[in-house]
Short mmCIF file of C-alpha atoms in Angstrom, two decimals:
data_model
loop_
_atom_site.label_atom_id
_atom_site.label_comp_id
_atom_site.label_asym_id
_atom_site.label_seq_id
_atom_site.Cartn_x
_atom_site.Cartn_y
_atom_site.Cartn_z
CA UNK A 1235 33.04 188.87 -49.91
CA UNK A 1236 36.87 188.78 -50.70
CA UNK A 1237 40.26 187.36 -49.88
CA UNK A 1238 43.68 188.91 -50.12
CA UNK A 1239 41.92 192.03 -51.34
CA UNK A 1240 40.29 190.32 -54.51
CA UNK A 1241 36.56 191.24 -54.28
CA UNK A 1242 34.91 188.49 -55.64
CA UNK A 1243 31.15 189.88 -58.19
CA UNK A 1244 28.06 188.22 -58.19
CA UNK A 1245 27.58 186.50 -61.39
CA UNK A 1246 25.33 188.54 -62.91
CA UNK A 1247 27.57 191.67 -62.20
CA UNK A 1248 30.27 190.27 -63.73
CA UNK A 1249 31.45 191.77 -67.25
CA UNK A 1250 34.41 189.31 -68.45
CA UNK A 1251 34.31 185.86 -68.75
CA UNK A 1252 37.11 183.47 -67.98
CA UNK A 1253 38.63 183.19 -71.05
CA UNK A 1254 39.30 187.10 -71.54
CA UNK A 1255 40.59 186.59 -67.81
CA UNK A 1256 43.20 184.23 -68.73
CA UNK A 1257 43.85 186.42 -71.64
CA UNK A 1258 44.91 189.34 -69.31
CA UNK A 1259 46.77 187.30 -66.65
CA UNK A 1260 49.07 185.48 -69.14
CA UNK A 1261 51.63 188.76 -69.95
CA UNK A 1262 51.66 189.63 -66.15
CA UNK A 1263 52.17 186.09 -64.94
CA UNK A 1264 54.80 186.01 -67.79
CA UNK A 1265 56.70 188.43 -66.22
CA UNK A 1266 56.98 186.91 -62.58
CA UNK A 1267 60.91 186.22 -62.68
CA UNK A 1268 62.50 183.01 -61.60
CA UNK A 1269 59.13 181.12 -62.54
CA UNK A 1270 56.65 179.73 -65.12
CA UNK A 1271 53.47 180.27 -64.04
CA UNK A 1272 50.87 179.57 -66.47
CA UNK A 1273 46.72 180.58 -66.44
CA UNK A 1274 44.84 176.72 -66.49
CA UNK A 1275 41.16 176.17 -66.80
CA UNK A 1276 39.80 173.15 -65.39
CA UNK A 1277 38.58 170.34 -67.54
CA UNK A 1278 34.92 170.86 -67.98
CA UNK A 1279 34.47 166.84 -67.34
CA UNK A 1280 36.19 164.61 -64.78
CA UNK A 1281 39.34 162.45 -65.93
CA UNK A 1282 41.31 165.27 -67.75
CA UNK A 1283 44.30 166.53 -67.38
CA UNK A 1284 46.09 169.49 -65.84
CA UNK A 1285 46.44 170.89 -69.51
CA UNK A 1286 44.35 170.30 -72.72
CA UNK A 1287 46.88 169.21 -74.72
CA UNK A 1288 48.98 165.99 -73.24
CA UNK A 1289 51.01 164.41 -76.12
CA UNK A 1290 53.00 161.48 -75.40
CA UNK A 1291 56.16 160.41 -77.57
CA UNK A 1292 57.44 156.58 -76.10
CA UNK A 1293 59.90 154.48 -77.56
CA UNK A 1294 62.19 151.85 -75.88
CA UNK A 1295 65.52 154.09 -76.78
CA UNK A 1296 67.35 156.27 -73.95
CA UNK A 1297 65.26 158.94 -72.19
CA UNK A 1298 67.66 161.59 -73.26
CA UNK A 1299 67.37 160.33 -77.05
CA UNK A 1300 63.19 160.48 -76.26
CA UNK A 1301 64.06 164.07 -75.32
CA UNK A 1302 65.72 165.06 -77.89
CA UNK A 1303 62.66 164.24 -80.59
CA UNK A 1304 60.01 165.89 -78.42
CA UNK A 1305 61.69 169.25 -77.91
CA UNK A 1306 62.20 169.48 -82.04
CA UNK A 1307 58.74 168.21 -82.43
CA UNK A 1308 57.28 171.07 -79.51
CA UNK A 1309 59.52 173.56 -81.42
CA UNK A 1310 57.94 172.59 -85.01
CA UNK A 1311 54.06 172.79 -83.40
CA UNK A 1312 54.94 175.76 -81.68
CA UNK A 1313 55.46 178.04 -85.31
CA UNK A 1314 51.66 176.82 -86.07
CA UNK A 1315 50.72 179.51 -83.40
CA UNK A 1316 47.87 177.63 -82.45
CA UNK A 1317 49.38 176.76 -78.91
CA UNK A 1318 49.71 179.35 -76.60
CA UNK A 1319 52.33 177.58 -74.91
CA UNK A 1320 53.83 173.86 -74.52
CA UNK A 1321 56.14 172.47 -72.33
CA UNK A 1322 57.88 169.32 -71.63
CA UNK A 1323 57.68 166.60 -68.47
CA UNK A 1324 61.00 165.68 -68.70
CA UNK A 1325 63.88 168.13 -67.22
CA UNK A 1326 67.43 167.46 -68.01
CA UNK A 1327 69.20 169.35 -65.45
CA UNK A 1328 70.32 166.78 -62.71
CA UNK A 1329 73.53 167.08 -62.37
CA UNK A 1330 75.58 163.45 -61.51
CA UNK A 1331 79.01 163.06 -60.73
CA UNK A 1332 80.50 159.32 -61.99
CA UNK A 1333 83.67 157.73 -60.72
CA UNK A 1334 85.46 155.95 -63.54
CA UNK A 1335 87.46 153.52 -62.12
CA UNK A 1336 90.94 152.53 -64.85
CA UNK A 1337 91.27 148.56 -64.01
CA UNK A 1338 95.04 148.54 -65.45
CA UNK A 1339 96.23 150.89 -62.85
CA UNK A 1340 93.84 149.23 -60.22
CA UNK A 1341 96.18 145.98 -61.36
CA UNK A 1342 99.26 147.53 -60.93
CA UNK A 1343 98.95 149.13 -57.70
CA UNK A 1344 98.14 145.10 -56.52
CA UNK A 1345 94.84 146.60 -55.01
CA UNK A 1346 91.26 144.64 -54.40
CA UNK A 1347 88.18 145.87 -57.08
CA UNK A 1348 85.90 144.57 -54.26
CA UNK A 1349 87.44 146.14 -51.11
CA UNK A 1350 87.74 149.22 -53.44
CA UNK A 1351 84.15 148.88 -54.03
CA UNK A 1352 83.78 148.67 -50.36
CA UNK A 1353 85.62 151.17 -49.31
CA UNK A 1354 84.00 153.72 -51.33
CA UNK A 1355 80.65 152.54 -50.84
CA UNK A 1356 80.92 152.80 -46.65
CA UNK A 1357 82.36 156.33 -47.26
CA UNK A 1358 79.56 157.89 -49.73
CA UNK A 1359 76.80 155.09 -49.81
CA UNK A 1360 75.22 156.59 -46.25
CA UNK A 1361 74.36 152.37 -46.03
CA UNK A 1362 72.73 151.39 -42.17
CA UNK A 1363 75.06 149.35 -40.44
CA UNK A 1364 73.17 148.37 -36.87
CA UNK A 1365 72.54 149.91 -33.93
CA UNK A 1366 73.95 150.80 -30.38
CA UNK A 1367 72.16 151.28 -27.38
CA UNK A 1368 73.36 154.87 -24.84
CA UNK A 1369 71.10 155.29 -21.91
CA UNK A 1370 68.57 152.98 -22.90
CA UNK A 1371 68.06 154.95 -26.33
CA UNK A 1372 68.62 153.15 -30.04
CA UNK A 1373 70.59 154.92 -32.29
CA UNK A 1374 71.58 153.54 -36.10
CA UNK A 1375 74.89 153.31 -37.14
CA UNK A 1376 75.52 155.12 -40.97
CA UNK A 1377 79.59 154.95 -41.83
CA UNK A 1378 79.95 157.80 -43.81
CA UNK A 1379 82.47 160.95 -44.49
CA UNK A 1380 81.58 163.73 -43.09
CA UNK A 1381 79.56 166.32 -45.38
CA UNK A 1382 82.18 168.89 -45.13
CA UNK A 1383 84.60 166.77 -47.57
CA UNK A 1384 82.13 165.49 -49.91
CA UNK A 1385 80.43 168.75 -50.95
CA UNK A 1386 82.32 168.87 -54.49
CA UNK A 1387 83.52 166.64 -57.42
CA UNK A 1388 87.10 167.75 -56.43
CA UNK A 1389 86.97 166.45 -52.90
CA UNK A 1390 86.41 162.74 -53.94
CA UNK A 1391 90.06 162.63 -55.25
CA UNK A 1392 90.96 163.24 -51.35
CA UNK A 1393 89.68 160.10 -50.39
CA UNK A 1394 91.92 157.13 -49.53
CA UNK A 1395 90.88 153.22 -49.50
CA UNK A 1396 92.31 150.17 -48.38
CA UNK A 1397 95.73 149.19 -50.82
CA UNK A 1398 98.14 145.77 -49.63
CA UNK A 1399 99.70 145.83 -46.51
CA UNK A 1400 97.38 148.04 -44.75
CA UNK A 1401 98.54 151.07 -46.32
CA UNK A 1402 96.29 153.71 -47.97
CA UNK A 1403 95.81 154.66 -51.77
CA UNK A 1404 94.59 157.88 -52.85
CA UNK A 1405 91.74 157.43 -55.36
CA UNK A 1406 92.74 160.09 -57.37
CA UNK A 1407 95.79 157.56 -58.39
CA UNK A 1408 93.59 154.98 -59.97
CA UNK A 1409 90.31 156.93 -60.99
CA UNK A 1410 88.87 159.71 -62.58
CA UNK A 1411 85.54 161.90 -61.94
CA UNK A 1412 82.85 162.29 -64.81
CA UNK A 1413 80.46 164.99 -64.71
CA UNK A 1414 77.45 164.95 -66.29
CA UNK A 1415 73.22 165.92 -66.40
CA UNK A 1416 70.63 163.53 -66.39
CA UNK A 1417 66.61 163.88 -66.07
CA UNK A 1418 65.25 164.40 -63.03
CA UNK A 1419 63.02 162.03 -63.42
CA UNK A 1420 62.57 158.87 -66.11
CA UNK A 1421 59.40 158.75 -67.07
CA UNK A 1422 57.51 155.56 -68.60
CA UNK A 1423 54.08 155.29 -70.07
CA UNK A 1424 53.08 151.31 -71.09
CA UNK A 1425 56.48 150.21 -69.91
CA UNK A 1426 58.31 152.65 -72.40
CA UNK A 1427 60.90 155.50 -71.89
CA UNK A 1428 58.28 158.48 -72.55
CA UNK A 1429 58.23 162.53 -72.90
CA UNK A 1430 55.15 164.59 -72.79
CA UNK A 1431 54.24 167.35 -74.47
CA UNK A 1432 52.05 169.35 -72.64
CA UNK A 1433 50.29 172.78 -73.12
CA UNK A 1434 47.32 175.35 -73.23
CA UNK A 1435 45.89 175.83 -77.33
CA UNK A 1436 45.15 178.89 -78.78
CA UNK A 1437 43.12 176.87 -81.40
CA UNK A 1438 40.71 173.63 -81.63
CA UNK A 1439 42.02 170.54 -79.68
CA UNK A 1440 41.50 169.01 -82.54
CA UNK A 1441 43.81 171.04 -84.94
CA UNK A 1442 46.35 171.41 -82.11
CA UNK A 1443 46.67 167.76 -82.00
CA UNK A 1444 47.03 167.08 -85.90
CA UNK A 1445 49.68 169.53 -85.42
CA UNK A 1446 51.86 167.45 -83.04
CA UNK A 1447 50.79 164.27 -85.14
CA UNK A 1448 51.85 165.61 -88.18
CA UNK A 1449 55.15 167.30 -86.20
CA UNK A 1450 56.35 163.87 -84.77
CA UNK A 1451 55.74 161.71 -87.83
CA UNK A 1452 58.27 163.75 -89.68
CA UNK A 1453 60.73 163.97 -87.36
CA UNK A 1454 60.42 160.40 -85.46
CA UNK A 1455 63.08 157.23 -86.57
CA UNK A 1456 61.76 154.04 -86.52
CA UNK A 1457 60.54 152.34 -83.05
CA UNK A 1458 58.88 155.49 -81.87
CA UNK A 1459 55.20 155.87 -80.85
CA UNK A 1460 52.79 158.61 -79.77
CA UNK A 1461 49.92 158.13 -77.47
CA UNK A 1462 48.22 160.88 -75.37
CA UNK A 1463 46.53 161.60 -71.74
CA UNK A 1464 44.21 163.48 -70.31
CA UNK A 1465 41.67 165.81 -72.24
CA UNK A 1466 43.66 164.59 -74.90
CA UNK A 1467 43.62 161.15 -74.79
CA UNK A 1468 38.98 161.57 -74.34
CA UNK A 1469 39.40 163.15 -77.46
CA UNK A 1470 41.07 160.68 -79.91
CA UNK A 1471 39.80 157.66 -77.91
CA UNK A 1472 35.84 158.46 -77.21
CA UNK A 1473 35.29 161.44 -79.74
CA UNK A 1474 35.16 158.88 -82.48
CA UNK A 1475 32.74 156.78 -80.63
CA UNK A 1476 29.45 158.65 -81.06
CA UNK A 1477 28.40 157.95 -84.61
CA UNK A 1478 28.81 154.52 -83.64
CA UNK A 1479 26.04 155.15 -80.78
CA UNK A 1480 23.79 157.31 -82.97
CA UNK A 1481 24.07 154.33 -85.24
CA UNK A 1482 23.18 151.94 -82.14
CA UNK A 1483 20.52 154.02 -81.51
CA UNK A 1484 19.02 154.30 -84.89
CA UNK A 1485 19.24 150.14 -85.09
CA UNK A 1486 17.52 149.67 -81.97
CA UNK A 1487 14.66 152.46 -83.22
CA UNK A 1488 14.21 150.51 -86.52
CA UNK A 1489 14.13 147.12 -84.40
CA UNK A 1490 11.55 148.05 -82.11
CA UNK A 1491 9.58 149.97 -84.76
CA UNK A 1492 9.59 146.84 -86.69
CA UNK A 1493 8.25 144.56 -84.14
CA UNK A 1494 5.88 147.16 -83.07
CA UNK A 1495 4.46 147.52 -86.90
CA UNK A 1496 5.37 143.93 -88.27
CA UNK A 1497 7.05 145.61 -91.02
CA UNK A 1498 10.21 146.49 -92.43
CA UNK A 1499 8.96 149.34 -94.65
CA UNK A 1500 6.91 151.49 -91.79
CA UNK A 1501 10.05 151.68 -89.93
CA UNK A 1502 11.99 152.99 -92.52
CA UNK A 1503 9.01 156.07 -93.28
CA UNK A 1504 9.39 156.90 -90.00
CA UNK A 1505 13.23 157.33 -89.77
CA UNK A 1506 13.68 158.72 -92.94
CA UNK A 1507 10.98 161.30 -92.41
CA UNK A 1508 12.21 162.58 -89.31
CA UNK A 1509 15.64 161.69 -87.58
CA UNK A 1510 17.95 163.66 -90.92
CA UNK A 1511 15.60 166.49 -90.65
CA UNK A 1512 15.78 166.66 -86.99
CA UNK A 1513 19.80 166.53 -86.77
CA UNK A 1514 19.83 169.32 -89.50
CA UNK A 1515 17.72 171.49 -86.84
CA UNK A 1516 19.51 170.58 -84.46
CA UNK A 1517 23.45 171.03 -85.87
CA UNK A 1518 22.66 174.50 -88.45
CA UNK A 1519 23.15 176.45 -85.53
CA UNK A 1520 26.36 174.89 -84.81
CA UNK A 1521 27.29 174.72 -88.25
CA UNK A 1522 26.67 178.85 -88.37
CA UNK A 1523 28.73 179.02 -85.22
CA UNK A 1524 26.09 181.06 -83.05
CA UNK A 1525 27.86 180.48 -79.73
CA UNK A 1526 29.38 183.08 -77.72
CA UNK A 1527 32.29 181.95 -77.61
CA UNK A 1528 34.96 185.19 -77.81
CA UNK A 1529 36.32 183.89 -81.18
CA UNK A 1530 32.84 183.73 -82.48
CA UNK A 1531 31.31 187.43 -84.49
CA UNK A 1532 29.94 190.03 -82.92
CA UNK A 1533 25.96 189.36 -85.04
CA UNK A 1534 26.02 185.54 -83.37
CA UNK A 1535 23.56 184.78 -80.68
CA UNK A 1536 24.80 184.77 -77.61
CA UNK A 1537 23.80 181.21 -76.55
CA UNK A 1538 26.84 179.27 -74.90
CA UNK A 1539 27.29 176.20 -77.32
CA UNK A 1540 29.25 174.49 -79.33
CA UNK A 1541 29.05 170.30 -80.55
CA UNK A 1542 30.55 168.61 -77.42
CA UNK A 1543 29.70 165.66 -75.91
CA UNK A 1544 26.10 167.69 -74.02
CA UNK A 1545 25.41 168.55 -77.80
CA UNK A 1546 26.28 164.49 -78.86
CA UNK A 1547 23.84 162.95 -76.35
CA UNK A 1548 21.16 165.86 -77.02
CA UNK A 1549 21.35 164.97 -80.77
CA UNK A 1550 20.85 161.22 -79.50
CA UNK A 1551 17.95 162.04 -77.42
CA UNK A 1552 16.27 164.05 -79.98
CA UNK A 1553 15.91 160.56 -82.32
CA UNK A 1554 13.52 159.10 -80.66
CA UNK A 1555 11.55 162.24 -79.24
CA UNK A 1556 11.14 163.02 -83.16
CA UNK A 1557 10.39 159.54 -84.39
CA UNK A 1558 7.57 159.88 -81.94
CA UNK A 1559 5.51 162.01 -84.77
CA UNK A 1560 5.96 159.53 -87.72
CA UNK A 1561 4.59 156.92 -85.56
CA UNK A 1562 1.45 158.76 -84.67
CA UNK A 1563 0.90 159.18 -88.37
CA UNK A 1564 1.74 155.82 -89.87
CA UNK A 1565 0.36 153.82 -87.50
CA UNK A 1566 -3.40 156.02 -87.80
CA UNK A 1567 -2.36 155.39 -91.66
CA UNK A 1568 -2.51 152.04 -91.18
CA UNK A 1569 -5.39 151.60 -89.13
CA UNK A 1570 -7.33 153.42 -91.90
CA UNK A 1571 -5.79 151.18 -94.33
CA UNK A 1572 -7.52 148.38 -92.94
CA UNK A 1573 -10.66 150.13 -93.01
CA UNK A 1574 -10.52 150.34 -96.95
CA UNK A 1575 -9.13 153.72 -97.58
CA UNK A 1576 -6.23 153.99 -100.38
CA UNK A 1577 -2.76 154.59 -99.21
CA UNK A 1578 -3.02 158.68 -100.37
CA UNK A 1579 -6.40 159.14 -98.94
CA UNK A 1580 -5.28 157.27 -95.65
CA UNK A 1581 -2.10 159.20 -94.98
CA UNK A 1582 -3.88 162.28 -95.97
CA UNK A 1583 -5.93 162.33 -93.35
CA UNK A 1584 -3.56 161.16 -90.65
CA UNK A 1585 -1.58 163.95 -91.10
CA UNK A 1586 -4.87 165.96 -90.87
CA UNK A 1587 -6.31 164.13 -88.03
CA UNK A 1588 -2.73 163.56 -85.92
CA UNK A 1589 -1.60 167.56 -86.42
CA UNK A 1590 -3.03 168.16 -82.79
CA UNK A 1591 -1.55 165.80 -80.40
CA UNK A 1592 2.02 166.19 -82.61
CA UNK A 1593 1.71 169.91 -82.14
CA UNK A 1594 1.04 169.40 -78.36
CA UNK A 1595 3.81 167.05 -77.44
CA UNK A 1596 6.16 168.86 -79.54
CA UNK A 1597 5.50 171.91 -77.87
CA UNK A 1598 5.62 169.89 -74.74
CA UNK A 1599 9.43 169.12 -75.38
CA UNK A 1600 10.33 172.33 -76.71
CA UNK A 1601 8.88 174.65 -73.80
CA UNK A 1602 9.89 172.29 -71.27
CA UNK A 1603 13.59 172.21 -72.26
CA UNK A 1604 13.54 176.27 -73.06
CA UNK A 1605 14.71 177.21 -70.06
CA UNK A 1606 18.16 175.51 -71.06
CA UNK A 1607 18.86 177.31 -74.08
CA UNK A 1608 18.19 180.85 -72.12
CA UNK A 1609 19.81 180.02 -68.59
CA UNK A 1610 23.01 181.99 -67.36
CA UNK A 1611 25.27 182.10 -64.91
CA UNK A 1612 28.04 179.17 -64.12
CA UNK A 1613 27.65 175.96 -65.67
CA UNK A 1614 25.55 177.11 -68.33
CA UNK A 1615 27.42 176.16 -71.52
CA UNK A 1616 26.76 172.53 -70.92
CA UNK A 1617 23.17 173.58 -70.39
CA UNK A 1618 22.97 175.50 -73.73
CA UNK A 1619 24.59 172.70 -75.87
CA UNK A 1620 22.07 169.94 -74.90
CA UNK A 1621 18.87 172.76 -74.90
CA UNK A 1622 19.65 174.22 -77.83
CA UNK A 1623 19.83 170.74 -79.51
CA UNK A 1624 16.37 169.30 -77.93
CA UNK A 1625 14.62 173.01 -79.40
CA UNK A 1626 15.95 173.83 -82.32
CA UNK A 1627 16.00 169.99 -83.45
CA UNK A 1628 12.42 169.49 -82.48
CA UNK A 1629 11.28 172.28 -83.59
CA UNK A 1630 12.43 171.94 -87.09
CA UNK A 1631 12.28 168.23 -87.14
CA UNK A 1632 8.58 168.45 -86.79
CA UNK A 1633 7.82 171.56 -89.13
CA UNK A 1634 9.42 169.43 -91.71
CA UNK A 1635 8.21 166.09 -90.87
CA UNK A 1636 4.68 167.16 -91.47
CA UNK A 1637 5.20 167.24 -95.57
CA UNK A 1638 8.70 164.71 -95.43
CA UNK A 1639 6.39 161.51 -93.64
CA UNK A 1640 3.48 161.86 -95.83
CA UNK A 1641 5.29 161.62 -98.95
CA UNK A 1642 7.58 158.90 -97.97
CA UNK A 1643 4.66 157.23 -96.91
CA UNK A 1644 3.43 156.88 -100.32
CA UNK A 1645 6.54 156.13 -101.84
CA UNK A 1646 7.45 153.38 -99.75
CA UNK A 1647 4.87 152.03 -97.52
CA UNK A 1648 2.82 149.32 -98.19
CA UNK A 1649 -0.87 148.65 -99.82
CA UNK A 1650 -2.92 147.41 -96.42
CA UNK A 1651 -6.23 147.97 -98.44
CA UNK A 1652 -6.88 145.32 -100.29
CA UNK A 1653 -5.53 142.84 -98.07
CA UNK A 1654 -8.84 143.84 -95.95
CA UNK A 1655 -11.69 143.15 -98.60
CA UNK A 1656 -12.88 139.92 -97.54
CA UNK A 1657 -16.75 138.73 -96.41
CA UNK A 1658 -17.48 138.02 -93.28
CA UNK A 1659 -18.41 133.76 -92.46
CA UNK A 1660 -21.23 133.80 -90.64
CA UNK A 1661 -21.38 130.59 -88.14
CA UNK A 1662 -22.74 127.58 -89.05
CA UNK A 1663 -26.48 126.54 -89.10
CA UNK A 1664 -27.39 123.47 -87.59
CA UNK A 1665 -27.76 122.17 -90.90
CA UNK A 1666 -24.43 122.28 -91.88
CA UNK A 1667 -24.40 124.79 -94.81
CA UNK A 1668 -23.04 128.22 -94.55
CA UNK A 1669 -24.86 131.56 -93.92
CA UNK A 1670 -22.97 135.00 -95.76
CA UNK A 1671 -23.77 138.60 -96.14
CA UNK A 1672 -24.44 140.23 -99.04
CA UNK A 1673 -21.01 141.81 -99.63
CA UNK A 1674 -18.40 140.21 -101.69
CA UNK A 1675 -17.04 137.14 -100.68
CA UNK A 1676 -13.51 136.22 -100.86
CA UNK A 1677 -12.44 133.06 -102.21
CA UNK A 1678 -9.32 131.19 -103.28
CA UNK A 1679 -9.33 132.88 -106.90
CA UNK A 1680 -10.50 136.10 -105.86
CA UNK A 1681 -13.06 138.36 -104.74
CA UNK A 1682 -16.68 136.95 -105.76
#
């Protein structure tokens, strides 16, 4: 199928990808005169911006002042070459016309500030008056001069108002015309005279933005702030907010965990022995930048991926998936505990005895979530980051988990053994004395 002569490629015919696209539109777009017609790709979540980069300078001084420090702080970021272009919301280019009226020679010609005011206001304003009725039609009534003598600054000085006596007073006798530009528009963000930076990087958003931080701070005055919008704005606001979850999550692990063992110490073999070896499974392949991504070397693997928010909640997930195999051996460690075996011997042969169902349910998880690190076509970038993360972090997480729980089991777990070595009380005989066994007996002092 096509439109406009564009023949639009299956997916899996297709040889570019968007990014080497926008690469080879940008000069030819460049060159379309009497425009500025930039290449923009979509925000890959909803709530962004047009562009990727929306910097916001506010302060409560005049817009044109505002203007003034954002175009030297887009011209500083702009020698970083990590912006491929920026541009400004604010255009000063209005032009306005301002009649300056001189009170002393309003004085001396004996004439009326507020009938002057009138005047000139019935003549220009365009104001609505009423209406009159013609053949049962309504039309409004707008005083004005007609457009013909009010198309230039020079024609104003032709008009007359009302002087003393009736007479008329040309207002080129008494006033003066000031031309200057203002912006188009005035723009406010939190109730403060703002300017936006906005533009498409050539770099991290990251980087970009310390860019334009460090920019403004050195060029700002006092009373100035920045803020941001947009892709922007997710970035500086929620990217900071997701150790704080994987700390959440590890708190509510360790909580359950604890109620579920009645210990403080189990808990802690379990996390320890698998959620830091999982998140270095799952982040060495972002860490070695294997995406394939068109900045990325030609040896990387060409899975779609990089640590984005689909990576964040992957690495999230794969914390409790993982902490599943620490709990299958500690709590059979335990249980044998109880029985009488020593803490080595008991852990020794959980691990042993527990190697099955962890190697089933890990390859459970990784073969069902496979098909995500290996699936093409659009949309699969954000399926990459979160598959690759679930695999490669289970995959390793368990491997290593295998030798890591045992030995912080010893280390740090507790003695359940001889808690356990007590006789069993028989029940009473009618006669009121006690019946044991012939094991040992335990009493107040000791074992007997």
């Amino acid at each position: 199928a096509g439109f406009s002569g564009v023949v639009v490629k299956p997916w899996d015919q297709r040889t570019r990808d968007i990014y080497h696209i926008r690469q080879e539109l940008m000069p030819k777009l460049m060159m379309v005169p009497g425009i500025q017609v930039f290449p923009v790709l979509p925000p890959a979540l909803p709530g962004g911006g047009t562009f990727p980069v929306e910097f916001v300078i506010a302060s409560t001084a005049d817009s044109k002042q505002v203007y003034q420090i954002a175009q030297q702080v887009m011209n500083a970021a702009m020698q970083s070459h990590k912006f491929v272009f920026l541009v400004l919301d604010v255009k000063i280019d209005q032009p306005q016309s301002e009649i300056l009226i001189d009170r002393d020679k309003v004085a001396a010609l004996n004439l009326n500030l507020q009938q002057v005011g009138g005047d000139l206001g019935a003549m220009l304003g365009g104001g609505y008056v009423n209406r009159f009725s013609i053949d049962g039609r309504s039309y409004k009534v707008i005083p004005q001069v007609q457009r013909a003598s009010r198309l230039t600054t020079d024609q104003l000085k032709d008009i007359y108002v009302s002087g003393p006596g009736g007479k008329l007073v040309p207002l080129s006798s008494f006033a003066t015309v000031k031309n200057t530009i203002e912006p188009r528009t005035l723009n406010r963000f939190n109730q403060l005279n703002a300017v936006k930076i906005s533009g498409v990087i050539a770099a991290p958003l990251d980087s970009a933005l310390k860019v334009l931080e460090d920019e403004a701070r050195k060029v700002m005055p006092p009373g100035y702030t920045i803020d941001y919008g947009g892709e922007s704005r997710q970035l500086r606001t929620e990217g900071s907010k997701f150790f704080p979850a994987l700390m959440l999550a590890l708190v509510l692990i360790f909580l359950v965990l604890a109620a579920q063992f009645n210990s403080f110490r189990d808990p802690l073999v379990i996390i320890l022995g698998s959620a830091p070896l999982a998140m270095f499974g799952a982040m060495i392949f972002t860490a070695l930048r294997a995406p394939g991504d068109p900045s990325m070397p030609h040896w990387t693997w060409g899975w779609t991926t990089s640590w984005n928010i689909y990576s964040q909640v992957g690495l999230i997930t794969l914390i409790g998936l993982v902490a599943k195999n620490g709990i299958l051996i500690v709590e059979f460690a335990n249980t044998l505990q109880e029985q009488g075996r020593s803490k080595l011997a008991a852990v020794r042969e959980a691990a042993a005895t527990r190697l099955r169902p962890i190697l089933m349910t890990t390859a459970a998880t990784v073969f069902g979530h496979l098909m995500l690190v290996f699936v093409t076509g659009a949309g699969a970038a954000a399926r990459n980051s979160i598959g690759l993360v679930l695999v490669c972090g289970m995959t390793i997480g368990t491997f290593f988990t295998l030798f890591i729980i045992p030995s912080l089991y010893v280390l740090i777990a507790k003695d359940h053994s001889k808690e356990h070595l007590h006789a069993v009380i028989a029940p009473p005989l009618p006669g009121g004395s006690a019946r044991t066994n012939t094991g040992p007996v335990a009493t107040g002092n000791g074992v007997a």
